CSV table of C-alpha atoms and ligand atoms in Angstrom, one decimal:
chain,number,residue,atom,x,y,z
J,1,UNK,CA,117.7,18.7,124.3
J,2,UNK,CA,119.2,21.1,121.8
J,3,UNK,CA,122.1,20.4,119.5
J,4,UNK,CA,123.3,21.9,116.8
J,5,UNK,CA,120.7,21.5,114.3
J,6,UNK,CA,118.2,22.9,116.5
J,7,UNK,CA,115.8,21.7,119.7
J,8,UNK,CA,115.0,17.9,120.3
J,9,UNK,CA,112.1,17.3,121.4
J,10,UNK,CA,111.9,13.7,122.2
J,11,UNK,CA,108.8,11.7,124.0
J,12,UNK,CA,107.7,7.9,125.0
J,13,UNK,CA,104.9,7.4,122.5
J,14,UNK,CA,103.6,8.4,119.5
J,15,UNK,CA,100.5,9.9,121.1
J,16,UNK,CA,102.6,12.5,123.2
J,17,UNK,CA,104.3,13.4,120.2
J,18,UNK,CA,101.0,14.2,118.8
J,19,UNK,CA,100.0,16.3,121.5
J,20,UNK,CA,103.1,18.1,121.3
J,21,UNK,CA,103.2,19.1,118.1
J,22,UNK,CA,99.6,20.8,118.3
J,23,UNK,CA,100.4,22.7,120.9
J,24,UNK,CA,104.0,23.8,118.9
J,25,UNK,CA,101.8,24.5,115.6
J,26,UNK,CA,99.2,26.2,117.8
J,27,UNK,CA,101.6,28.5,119.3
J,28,UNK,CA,103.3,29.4,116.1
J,29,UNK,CA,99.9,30.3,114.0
J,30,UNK,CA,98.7,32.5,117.2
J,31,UNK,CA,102.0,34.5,116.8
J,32,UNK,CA,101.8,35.0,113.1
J,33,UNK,CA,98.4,35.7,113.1
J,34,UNK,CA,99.5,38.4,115.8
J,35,UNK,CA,102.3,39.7,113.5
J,36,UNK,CA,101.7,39.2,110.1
J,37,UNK,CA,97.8,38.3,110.2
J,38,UNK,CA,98.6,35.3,107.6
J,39,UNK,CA,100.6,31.8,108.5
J,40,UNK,CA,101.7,30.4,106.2
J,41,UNK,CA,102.2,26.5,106.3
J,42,UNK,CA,103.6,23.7,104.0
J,43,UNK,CA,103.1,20.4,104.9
J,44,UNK,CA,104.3,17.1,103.9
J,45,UNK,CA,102.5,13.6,102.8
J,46,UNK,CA,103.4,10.3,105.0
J,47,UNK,CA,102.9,9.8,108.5
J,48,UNK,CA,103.3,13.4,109.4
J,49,UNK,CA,99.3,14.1,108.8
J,50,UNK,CA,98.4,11.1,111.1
J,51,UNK,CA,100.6,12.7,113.6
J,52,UNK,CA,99.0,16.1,113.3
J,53,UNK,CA,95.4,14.7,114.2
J,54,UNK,CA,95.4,16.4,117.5
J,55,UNK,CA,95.7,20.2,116.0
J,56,UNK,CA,92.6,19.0,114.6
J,57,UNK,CA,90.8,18.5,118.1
J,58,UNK,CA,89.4,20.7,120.8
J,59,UNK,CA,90.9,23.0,122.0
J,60,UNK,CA,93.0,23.8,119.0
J,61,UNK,CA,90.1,23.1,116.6
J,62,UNK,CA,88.1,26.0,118.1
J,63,UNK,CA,91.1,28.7,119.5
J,64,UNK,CA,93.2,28.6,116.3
J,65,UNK,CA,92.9,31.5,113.6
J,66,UNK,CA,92.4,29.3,110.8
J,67,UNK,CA,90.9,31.5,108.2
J,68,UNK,CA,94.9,33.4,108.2
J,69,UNK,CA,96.1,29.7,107.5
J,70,UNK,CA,97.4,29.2,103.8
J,71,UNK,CA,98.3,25.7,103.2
J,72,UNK,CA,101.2,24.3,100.6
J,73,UNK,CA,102.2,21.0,100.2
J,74,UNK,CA,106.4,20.8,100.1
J,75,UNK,CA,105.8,17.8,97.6
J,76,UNK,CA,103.1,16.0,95.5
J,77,UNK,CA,102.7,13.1,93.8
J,78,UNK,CA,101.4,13.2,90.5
J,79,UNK,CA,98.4,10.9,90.8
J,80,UNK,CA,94.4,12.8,90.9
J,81,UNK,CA,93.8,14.7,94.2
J,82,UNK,CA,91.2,11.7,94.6
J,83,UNK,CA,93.5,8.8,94.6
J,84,UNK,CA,94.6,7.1,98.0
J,85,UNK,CA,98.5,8.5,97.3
J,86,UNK,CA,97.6,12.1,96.9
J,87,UNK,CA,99.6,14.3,99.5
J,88,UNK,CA,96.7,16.8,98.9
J,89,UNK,CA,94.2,13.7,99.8
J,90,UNK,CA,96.2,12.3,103.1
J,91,UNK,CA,96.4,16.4,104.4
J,92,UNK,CA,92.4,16.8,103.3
J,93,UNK,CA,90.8,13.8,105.0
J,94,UNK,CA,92.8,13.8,108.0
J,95,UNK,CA,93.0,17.7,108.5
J,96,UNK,CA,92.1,20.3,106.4
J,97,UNK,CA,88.5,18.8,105.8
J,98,UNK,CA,88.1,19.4,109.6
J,99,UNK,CA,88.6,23.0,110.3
J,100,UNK,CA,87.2,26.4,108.8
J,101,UNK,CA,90.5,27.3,106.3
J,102,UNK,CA,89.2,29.2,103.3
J,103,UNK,CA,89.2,26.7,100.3
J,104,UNK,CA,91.2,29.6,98.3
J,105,UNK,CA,94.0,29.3,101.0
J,106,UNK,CA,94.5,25.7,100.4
J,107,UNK,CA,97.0,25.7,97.4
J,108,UNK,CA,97.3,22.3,96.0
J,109,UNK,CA,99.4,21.7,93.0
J,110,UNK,CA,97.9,21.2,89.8
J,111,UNK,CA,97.7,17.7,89.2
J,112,UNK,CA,96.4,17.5,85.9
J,113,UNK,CA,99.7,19.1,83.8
J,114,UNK,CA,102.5,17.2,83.3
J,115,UNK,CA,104.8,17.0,86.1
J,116,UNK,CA,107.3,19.8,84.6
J,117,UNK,CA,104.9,21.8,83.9
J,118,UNK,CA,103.0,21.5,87.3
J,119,UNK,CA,106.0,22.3,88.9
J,120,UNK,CA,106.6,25.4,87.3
J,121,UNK,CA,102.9,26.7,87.6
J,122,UNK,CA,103.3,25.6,91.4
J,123,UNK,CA,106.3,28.1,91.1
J,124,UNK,CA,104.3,31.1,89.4
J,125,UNK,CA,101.8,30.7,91.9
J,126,UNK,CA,104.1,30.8,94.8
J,127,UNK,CA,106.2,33.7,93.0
J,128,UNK,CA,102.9,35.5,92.8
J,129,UNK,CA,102.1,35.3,96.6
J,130,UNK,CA,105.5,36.2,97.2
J,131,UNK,CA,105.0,39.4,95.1
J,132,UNK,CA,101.7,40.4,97.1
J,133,UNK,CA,103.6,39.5,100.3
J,134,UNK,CA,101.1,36.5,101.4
J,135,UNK,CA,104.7,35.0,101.5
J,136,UNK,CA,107.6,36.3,103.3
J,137,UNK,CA,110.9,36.2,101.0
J,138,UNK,CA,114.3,35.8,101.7
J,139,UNK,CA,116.3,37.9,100.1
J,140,UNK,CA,119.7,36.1,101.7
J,141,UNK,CA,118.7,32.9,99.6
J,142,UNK,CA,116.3,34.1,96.9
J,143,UNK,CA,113.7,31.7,98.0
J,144,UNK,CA,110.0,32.3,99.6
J,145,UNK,CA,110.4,32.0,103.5
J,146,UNK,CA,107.5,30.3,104.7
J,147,UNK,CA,106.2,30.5,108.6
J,148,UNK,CA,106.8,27.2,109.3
J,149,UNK,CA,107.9,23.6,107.8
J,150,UNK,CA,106.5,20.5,108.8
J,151,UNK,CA,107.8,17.8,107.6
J,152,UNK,CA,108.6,13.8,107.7
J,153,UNK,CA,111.2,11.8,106.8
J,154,UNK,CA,111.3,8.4,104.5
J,155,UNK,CA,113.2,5.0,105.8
J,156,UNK,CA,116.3,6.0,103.4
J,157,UNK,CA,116.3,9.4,105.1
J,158,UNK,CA,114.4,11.4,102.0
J,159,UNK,CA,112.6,14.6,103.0
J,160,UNK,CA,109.9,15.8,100.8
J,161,UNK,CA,110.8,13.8,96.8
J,162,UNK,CA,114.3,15.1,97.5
J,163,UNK,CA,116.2,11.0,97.7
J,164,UNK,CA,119.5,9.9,98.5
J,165,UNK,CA,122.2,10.6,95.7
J,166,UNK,CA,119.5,12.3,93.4
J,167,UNK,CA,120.5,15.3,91.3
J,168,UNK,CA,117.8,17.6,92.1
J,169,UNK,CA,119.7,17.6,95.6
J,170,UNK,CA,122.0,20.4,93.9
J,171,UNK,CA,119.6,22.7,92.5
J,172,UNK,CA,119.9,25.9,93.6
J,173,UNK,CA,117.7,28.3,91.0
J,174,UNK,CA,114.0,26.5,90.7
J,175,UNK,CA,111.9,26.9,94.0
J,176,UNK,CA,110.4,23.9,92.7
J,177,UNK,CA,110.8,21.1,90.7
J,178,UNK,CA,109.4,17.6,89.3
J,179,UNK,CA,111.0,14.4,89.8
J,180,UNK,CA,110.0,11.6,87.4
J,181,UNK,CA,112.2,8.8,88.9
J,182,UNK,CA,111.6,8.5,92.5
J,183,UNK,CA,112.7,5.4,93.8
J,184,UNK,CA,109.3,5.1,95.6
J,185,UNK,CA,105.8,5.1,93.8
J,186,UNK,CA,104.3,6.4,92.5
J,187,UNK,CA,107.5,7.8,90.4
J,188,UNK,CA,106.2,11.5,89.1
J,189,UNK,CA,106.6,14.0,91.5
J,190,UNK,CA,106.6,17.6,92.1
J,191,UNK,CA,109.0,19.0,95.1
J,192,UNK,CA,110.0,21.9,96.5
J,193,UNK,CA,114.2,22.2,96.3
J,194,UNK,CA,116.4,22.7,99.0
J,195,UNK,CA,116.7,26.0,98.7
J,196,UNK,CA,113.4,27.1,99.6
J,197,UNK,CA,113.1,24.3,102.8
J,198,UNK,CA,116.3,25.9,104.5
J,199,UNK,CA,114.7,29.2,103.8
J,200,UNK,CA,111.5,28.2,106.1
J,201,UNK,CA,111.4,30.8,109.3
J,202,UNK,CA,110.0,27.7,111.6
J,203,UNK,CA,110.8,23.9,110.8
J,204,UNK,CA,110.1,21.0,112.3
J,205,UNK,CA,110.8,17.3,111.7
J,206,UNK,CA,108.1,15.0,112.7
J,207,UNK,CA,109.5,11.3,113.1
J,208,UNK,CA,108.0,8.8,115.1
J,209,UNK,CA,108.6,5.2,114.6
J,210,UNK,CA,107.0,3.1,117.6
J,211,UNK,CA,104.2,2.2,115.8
J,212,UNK,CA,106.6,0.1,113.1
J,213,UNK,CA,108.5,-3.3,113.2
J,214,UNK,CA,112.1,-3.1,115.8
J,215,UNK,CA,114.2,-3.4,112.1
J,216,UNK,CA,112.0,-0.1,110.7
J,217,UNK,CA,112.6,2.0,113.9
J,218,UNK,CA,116.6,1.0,114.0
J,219,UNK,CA,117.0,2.0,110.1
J,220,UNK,CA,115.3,5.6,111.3
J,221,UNK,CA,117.3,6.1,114.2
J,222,UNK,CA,120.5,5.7,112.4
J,223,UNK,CA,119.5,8.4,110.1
J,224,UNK,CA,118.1,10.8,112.5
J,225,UNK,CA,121.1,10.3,114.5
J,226,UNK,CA,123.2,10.8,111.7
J,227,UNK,CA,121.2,13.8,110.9
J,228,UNK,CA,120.6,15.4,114.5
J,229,UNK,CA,124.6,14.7,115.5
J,230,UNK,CA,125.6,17.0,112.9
J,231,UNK,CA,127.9,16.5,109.5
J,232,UNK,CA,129.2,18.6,107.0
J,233,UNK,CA,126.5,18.1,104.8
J,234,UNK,CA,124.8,20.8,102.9
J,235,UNK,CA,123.8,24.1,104.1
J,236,UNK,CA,127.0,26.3,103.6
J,237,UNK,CA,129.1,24.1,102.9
J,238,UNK,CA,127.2,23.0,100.0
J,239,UNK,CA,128.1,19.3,99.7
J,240,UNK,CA,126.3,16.7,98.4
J,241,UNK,CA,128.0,13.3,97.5
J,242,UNK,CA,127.3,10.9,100.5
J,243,UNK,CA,124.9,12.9,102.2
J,244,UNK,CA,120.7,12.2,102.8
J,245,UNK,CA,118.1,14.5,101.8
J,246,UNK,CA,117.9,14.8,106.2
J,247,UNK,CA,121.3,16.0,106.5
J,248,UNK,CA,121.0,18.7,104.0
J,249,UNK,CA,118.4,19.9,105.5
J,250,UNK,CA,119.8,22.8,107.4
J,251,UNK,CA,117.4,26.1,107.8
J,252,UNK,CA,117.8,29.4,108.4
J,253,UNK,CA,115.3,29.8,111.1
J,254,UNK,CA,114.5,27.9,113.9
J,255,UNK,CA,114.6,24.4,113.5
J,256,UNK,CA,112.9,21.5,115.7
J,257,UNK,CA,112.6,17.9,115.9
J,258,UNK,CA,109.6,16.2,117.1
J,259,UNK,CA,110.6,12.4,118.0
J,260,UNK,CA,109.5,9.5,119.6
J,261,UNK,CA,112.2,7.6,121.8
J,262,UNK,CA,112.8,4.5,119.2
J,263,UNK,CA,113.4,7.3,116.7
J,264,UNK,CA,115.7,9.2,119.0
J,265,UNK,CA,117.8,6.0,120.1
J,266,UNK,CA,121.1,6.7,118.5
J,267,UNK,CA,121.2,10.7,119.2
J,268,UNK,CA,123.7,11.7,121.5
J,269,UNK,CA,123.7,13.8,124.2
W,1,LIG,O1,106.9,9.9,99.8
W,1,LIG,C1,106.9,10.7,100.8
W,1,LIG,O2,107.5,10.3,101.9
W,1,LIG,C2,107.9,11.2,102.9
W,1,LIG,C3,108.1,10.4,104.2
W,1,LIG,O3,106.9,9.7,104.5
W,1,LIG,P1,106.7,8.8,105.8
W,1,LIG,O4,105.4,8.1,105.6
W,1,LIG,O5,107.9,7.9,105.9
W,1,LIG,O6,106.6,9.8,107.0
W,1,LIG,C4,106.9,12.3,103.1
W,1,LIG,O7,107.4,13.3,104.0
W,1,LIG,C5,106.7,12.9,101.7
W,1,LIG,O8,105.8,14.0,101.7
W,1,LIG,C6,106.0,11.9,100.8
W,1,LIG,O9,105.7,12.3,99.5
């Protein structure tokens, strides 16, 4: 189905989700490592990296160019890279661990500083792969444009550490930025800012919710569907007040929406 905000892909289970989305990310990293010989990837914590397992699995584990992957992590939580709610550990054990990227093209954020200041040096680092053109820029927006976006959503409809009715929704200078009241633990984050999501050339929103109690998947179907049936929110028109992270999130490039059908319930169309 496509709608306005982009292509919805939609599918019984969980599992065909899954497969769906390795054969999507497949795709896309054989065409950028035709065209720009580099993909460059951010990925999200939660359920996402569960939901990427098949990428991770023959055939994709031995046809994909993974040495031109470079890996970024849209948010972090500020906790060591050891500890069970690490973004960096959930993407390590469940993917990265399991095919041949070069270590140097993984480029976790620096845990150990203080939030503000890992944020910033998460910044310098990206500003400095921007310069060498590992990553595409927009000029448009002023942000890096990254290959391709995958990320998740949260059961109040946050993307990324971006929440419902939080400030950093309407910055529009830093590429990234900490958070040190999330309204989920652990509360120290580091994000990337809306800016630099809607600047992504490929996004995609992985959601599936059959896997969680009847009273979870209706909560994320009214947001999707709030999301995927369009609203004035964000983008261009730049609001903010009453709006979810999801609805804001509005990209340049081609956007998709990988869904199960509990998670899909309340799209029209
Ligand atoms: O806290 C976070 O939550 C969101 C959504 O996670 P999910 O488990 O509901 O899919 C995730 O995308 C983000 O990276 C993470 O830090």
């Amino acid at each position: 189905m496509s709608t306005a905000k982009g292509m919805v892909d939609v599918h019984d289970t969980e599992e065909e989700v899954a497969e769906a989305v390795a054969e999507y990310v497949a795709n896309l990293s054989s065409k950028f490592a035709q065209e720009r010989a580099i993909f460059t990837v951010v990925v999200a914590g939660g359920t996402l990296i569960h939901t990427l397992r098949k990428l991770v699995e023959e055939p994709y584990s031995k046809s994909v160019d993974w040495w031109k992957w470079e890996v970024f992590w849209v948010d972090e939580r500020m906790v060591p890279l050891t500890d069970k709610d690490s973004n960096y550990k959930l993407a390590y054990d469940g993917f990265l661990s399991k095919v041949p990227i070069p270590p140097t093209n993984i480029h976790a954020v620096n845990v150990t500083l203080p939030a503000a200041a890992a944020a910033e040096a998460y910044q310098t680092l990206i500003k400095t792969l921007v310069d060498n053109k590992t990553i595409d820029f927009s000029s448009s927006s002023g942000s890096p444009r990254f290959d391709l976006m995958l990320l998740g959503m949260g059961p109040d409809g946050h993307v990324a550490s971006l929440f419902p009715g939080h400030p950093l929704l309407k910055e529009k200078q830093r590429w990234v930025a900490a958070i040190e009241d999330s309204p989920f633990p652990p509360k120290e984050r580091v994000t990337f800012t809306l800016p630099v999501i809607n600047s992504a050339v490929n996004f995609a929103f992985v959601i599936t919710a059959s896997d969680l109690p009847e009273w979870v998947q209706a909560m994320l179907a009214e947001k999707v569907g709030k999301a995927v049936n369009g609203s004035g929110c964000g983008g261009g028109s730049g609001e903010v007040e009453g709006c979810l992270p999801v609805e804001m999130v509005k990209p340049g490039g081609e956007m998709r929406w990988f869904l199960d059908k509990s998670t899909a319930a309340k799209i029209e169309g």
